């Protein structure tokens, strides 16, 4: 005769087995031999999912797409600003790598944060993730080179170099964690990475406001060397911690 506890344990085992079977049938990295043995991410270790209908995703994605359009206009149009900056970024390999890599990461990143896409279309998530990672590497390497001769003060240039470095480090940890089969850590590292990608958005909002308020453009750019990405990273760390606690 079975007891309620026995039935509950059997149900949990069946659910876990179905998850293993589902994951092992997927292509790498979700079909990775190590990853196939892992249970689904627990709410205690993985951040909450976003959906296309959530207000926070709409605001985040909307600002990212507007920044992408600005970058596209920067490449092919006549955006406001210093023409020297445009010449430096559109006539050098490092400049083009930074702009095109950043644009690609910016437009793909919001979709990679959608839990619905990861679960319903894992192959699309995987291939978009590979393109995103390649774009970040190109954008980060190009950005590091561009930051050396940026128009900020030396300390501001150093801040932008630090941003490029951390951007590359977080994408490396994100990719290593998924190849090691740690889905929860992969999600956290990729959220950190996208918060740095999002520095392009916060800079586009902060820099004009500072200049409109009367701040010297060189000083404003130098301040944005930190203010465009450090608050983003802090917010994501706070959000991941609080989402796991709920």
Short mmCIF file of C-alpha atoms in Angstrom, two decimals:
data_model
loop_
_atom_site.label_atom_id
_atom_site.label_comp_id
_atom_site.label_asym_id
_atom_site.label_seq_id
_atom_site.Cartn_x
_atom_site.Cartn_y
_atom_site.Cartn_z
CA UNK A 1 0.00 0.00 0.00
CA UNK A 2 1.36 3.44 -0.95
CA UNK A 3 1.35 6.47 1.27
CA UNK A 4 0.84 10.16 0.23
CA UNK A 5 4.54 10.73 0.82
CA UNK A 6 5.42 7.90 -1.57
CA UNK A 7 3.10 9.26 -4.26
CA UNK A 8 4.59 12.75 -3.90
CA UNK A 9 8.13 11.40 -4.21
CA UNK A 10 7.15 9.42 -7.31
CA UNK A 11 5.62 12.50 -8.93
CA UNK A 12 8.74 14.57 -8.23
CA UNK A 13 10.93 11.84 -9.74
CA UNK A 14 8.76 11.67 -12.86
CA UNK A 15 8.87 15.43 -13.34
CA UNK A 16 12.65 15.49 -12.91
CA UNK A 17 13.06 12.61 -15.39
CA UNK A 18 10.94 14.45 -17.96
CA UNK A 19 13.16 17.52 -17.59
CA UNK A 20 16.30 15.46 -18.10
CA UNK A 21 14.86 13.83 -21.22
CA UNK A 22 13.79 17.19 -22.65
CA UNK A 23 17.20 18.78 -22.11
CA UNK A 24 19.24 15.86 -23.35
CA UNK A 25 17.37 16.01 -26.67
CA UNK A 26 18.37 19.61 -27.30
CA UNK A 27 21.47 20.75 -29.22
CA UNK A 28 24.48 22.16 -27.34
CA UNK A 29 24.78 23.91 -25.00
CA UNK A 30 21.43 22.72 -23.58
CA UNK A 31 22.18 19.25 -24.87
CA UNK A 32 25.58 19.33 -23.19
CA UNK A 33 26.13 15.98 -21.37
CA UNK A 34 26.69 17.76 -18.06
CA UNK A 35 23.76 20.12 -18.52
CA UNK A 36 21.40 17.30 -19.41
CA UNK A 37 21.88 15.87 -15.91
CA UNK A 38 20.93 19.08 -14.15
CA UNK A 39 17.48 19.74 -12.74
CA UNK A 40 15.64 22.81 -13.93
CA UNK A 41 16.83 26.06 -12.38
CA UNK A 42 15.38 26.58 -8.96
CA UNK A 43 13.65 29.88 -8.10
CA UNK A 44 16.10 30.06 -5.21
CA UNK A 45 19.07 30.29 -7.58
CA UNK A 46 17.78 31.75 -10.84
CA UNK A 47 16.32 35.22 -11.46
CA UNK A 48 12.71 35.58 -12.50
CA UNK A 49 11.83 35.35 -16.18
CA UNK A 50 10.73 38.29 -18.29
CA UNK A 51 7.88 38.09 -20.82
CA UNK A 52 7.15 40.24 -23.89
CA UNK A 53 4.05 41.58 -22.16
CA UNK A 54 5.77 42.70 -18.95
CA UNK A 55 6.02 46.44 -18.46
CA UNK A 56 9.64 46.32 -17.39
CA UNK A 57 10.63 44.38 -20.54
CA UNK A 58 8.75 46.82 -22.78
CA UNK A 59 10.48 49.84 -21.26
CA UNK A 60 13.89 48.19 -21.30
CA UNK A 61 13.55 46.90 -24.86
CA UNK A 62 12.02 50.15 -26.13
CA UNK A 63 14.98 52.22 -24.90
CA UNK A 64 17.40 49.64 -26.35
CA UNK A 65 15.75 49.78 -29.77
CA UNK A 66 15.77 53.59 -29.77
CA UNK A 67 19.50 53.50 -29.01
CA UNK A 68 19.96 50.99 -31.84
CA UNK A 69 18.21 53.38 -34.23
CA UNK A 70 20.46 56.21 -33.05
CA UNK A 71 23.53 54.07 -33.70
CA UNK A 72 22.24 53.16 -37.16
CA UNK A 73 21.75 56.84 -37.93
CA UNK A 74 25.25 57.44 -36.57
CA UNK A 75 26.63 55.05 -39.18
CA UNK A 76 24.64 56.13 -42.24
CA UNK A 77 23.11 59.50 -41.36
CA UNK A 78 24.07 62.82 -39.86
CA UNK A 79 23.52 62.65 -36.08
CA UNK A 80 24.09 65.70 -33.88
CA UNK A 81 27.40 65.88 -32.09
CA UNK A 82 31.09 66.24 -32.79
CA UNK A 83 31.98 65.25 -36.39
CA UNK A 84 35.44 64.29 -35.13
CA UNK A 85 33.87 61.54 -33.02
CA UNK A 86 31.96 60.18 -36.00
CA UNK A 87 35.08 60.19 -38.14
CA UNK A 88 37.07 58.31 -35.48
CA UNK A 89 34.38 55.64 -35.09
CA UNK A 90 33.37 55.11 -38.70
CA UNK A 91 36.74 55.22 -40.45
CA UNK A 92 38.72 52.83 -38.22
CA UNK A 93 38.44 49.06 -37.74
CA UNK A 94 38.23 49.38 -33.97
CA UNK A 95 35.58 52.08 -34.21
CA UNK A 96 33.39 50.11 -36.61
CA UNK A 97 33.83 46.94 -34.53
CA UNK A 98 32.70 48.82 -31.44
CA UNK A 99 29.67 50.45 -33.08
CA UNK A 100 28.45 47.44 -35.09
CA UNK A 101 29.19 44.97 -32.29
CA UNK A 102 27.43 47.16 -29.77
CA UNK A 103 24.43 47.65 -32.07
CA UNK A 104 24.06 43.92 -32.61
CA UNK A 105 24.32 43.12 -28.91
CA UNK A 106 21.87 45.89 -28.07
CA UNK A 107 19.13 44.68 -30.42
CA UNK A 108 19.54 40.96 -29.54
CA UNK A 109 20.01 41.30 -25.78
CA UNK A 110 16.38 42.01 -24.81
CA UNK A 111 15.16 38.86 -26.58
CA UNK A 112 17.79 36.73 -24.83
CA UNK A 113 16.31 37.75 -21.49
CA UNK A 114 12.89 36.36 -22.40
CA UNK A 115 12.20 33.14 -20.52
CA UNK A 116 9.44 32.33 -22.99
CA UNK A 117 11.92 32.32 -25.88
CA UNK A 118 14.42 30.16 -23.99
CA UNK A 119 11.76 27.58 -23.17
CA UNK A 120 9.73 27.50 -26.39
CA UNK A 121 12.49 28.10 -28.98
CA UNK A 122 15.76 26.89 -27.42
CA UNK A 123 17.56 26.60 -30.77
CA UNK A 124 16.80 30.25 -31.56
CA UNK A 125 17.98 31.26 -28.09
CA UNK A 126 21.23 29.35 -28.57
CA UNK A 127 22.05 30.81 -31.98
CA UNK A 128 21.09 34.34 -30.99
CA UNK A 129 23.28 33.88 -27.92
CA UNK A 130 26.26 32.91 -30.05
CA UNK A 131 25.77 35.96 -32.27
CA UNK A 132 25.33 38.13 -29.18
CA UNK A 133 28.55 36.81 -27.64
CA UNK A 134 30.52 37.41 -30.85
CA UNK A 135 29.09 40.94 -31.06
CA UNK A 136 30.14 41.68 -27.46
CA UNK A 137 33.67 40.42 -28.11
CA UNK A 138 33.95 42.63 -31.21
CA UNK A 139 32.38 45.60 -29.47
CA UNK A 140 34.48 45.17 -26.34
CA UNK A 141 37.80 44.84 -28.12
CA UNK A 142 36.97 47.76 -30.38
CA UNK A 143 35.68 49.78 -27.45
CA UNK A 144 38.87 49.26 -25.49
CA UNK A 145 40.93 50.60 -28.38
CA UNK A 146 38.56 53.53 -28.94
CA UNK A 147 38.58 54.46 -25.24
CA UNK A 148 42.33 55.03 -25.29
CA UNK A 149 41.95 58.12 -27.46
CA UNK A 150 38.46 59.21 -26.40
CA UNK A 151 37.60 62.88 -25.93
CA UNK A 152 37.12 62.62 -22.17
CA UNK A 153 39.70 63.45 -19.51
CA UNK A 154 42.34 60.74 -18.94
CA UNK A 155 40.47 59.38 -15.92
CA UNK A 156 37.26 59.26 -17.94
CA UNK A 157 39.04 57.35 -20.70
CA UNK A 158 40.30 54.90 -18.08
CA UNK A 159 36.72 54.39 -16.88
CA UNK A 160 35.60 53.55 -20.42
CA UNK A 161 38.53 51.14 -20.77
CA UNK A 162 37.40 49.48 -17.55
CA UNK A 163 33.87 49.18 -18.95
CA UNK A 164 35.18 47.42 -22.07
CA UNK A 165 37.25 45.07 -19.92
CA UNK A 166 34.39 44.12 -17.60
CA UNK A 167 32.10 43.71 -20.62
CA UNK A 168 34.52 41.12 -22.05
CA UNK A 169 35.04 39.38 -18.71
CA UNK A 170 31.33 38.93 -18.05
CA UNK A 171 30.66 37.46 -21.51
CA UNK A 172 33.54 35.04 -20.97
CA UNK A 173 32.11 33.87 -17.65
CA UNK A 174 28.65 33.66 -19.16
CA UNK A 175 29.77 31.36 -21.97
CA UNK A 176 32.03 29.26 -19.73
CA UNK A 177 29.24 28.68 -17.23
CA UNK A 178 26.82 27.34 -19.85
CA UNK A 179 29.46 25.05 -21.33
CA UNK A 180 30.10 23.75 -17.82
CA UNK A 181 26.40 23.02 -17.49
CA UNK A 182 25.54 25.70 -14.92
CA UNK A 183 22.36 27.28 -16.26
CA UNK A 184 21.66 29.44 -13.20
CA UNK A 185 25.15 30.98 -13.24
CA UNK A 186 24.91 31.47 -17.00
CA UNK A 187 21.72 33.49 -16.58
CA UNK A 188 23.27 35.66 -13.89
CA UNK A 189 26.45 36.37 -15.85
CA UNK A 190 24.49 37.20 -18.99
CA UNK A 191 22.26 39.60 -17.09
CA UNK A 192 25.37 41.30 -15.75
CA UNK A 193 26.76 41.45 -19.26
CA UNK A 194 23.62 42.97 -20.74
CA UNK A 195 23.59 45.61 -18.01
CA UNK A 196 26.97 46.67 -19.42
CA UNK A 197 25.68 46.53 -22.99
CA UNK A 198 22.93 48.83 -21.72
CA UNK A 199 25.55 51.45 -20.88
CA UNK A 200 24.98 52.71 -24.44
CA UNK A 201 21.40 53.54 -23.46
CA UNK A 202 22.15 55.27 -20.18
CA UNK A 203 24.98 57.26 -21.76
CA UNK A 204 22.68 58.50 -24.56
CA UNK A 205 20.25 59.80 -21.96
CA UNK A 206 22.70 61.14 -19.38
CA UNK A 207 25.23 62.88 -21.62
CA UNK A 208 22.81 65.26 -23.41
CA UNK A 209 21.07 66.10 -20.13
CA UNK A 210 24.37 66.99 -18.47
CA UNK A 211 25.37 69.20 -21.39
CA UNK A 212 21.94 70.87 -21.54
CA UNK A 213 22.27 71.65 -17.83
CA UNK A 214 25.48 73.55 -18.60
CA UNK A 215 28.17 70.98 -17.84
CA UNK A 216 31.31 71.01 -19.96
CA UNK A 217 31.05 68.23 -22.56
CA UNK A 218 34.46 66.79 -21.72
CA UNK A 219 33.63 66.60 -18.03
CA UNK A 220 30.20 65.14 -18.78
CA UNK A 221 31.74 62.44 -20.94
CA UNK A 222 34.28 61.66 -18.24
CA UNK A 223 31.56 61.25 -15.60
CA UNK A 224 29.64 58.98 -17.95
CA UNK A 225 32.69 56.74 -18.04
CA UNK A 226 31.35 55.44 -14.71
CA UNK A 227 27.76 56.63 -14.40
CA UNK A 228 26.68 54.94 -17.65
CA UNK A 229 27.37 51.41 -16.38
CA UNK A 230 28.12 51.13 -12.65
CA UNK A 231 24.51 51.92 -11.58
CA UNK A 232 23.26 49.40 -14.17
CA UNK A 233 25.44 46.68 -12.70
CA UNK A 234 24.44 47.52 -9.13
CA UNK A 235 20.75 47.46 -10.07
CA UNK A 236 21.05 44.05 -11.74
CA UNK A 237 22.85 42.58 -8.73
CA UNK A 238 20.11 43.94 -6.45
CA UNK A 239 17.35 42.69 -8.75
CA UNK A 240 18.80 39.19 -8.98
CA UNK A 241 19.18 38.96 -5.22
CA UNK A 242 15.66 40.18 -4.46
CA UNK A 243 14.11 38.02 -7.20
CA UNK A 244 15.68 34.90 -5.69
CA UNK A 245 14.36 35.79 -2.25
CA UNK A 246 10.75 36.10 -3.43
#
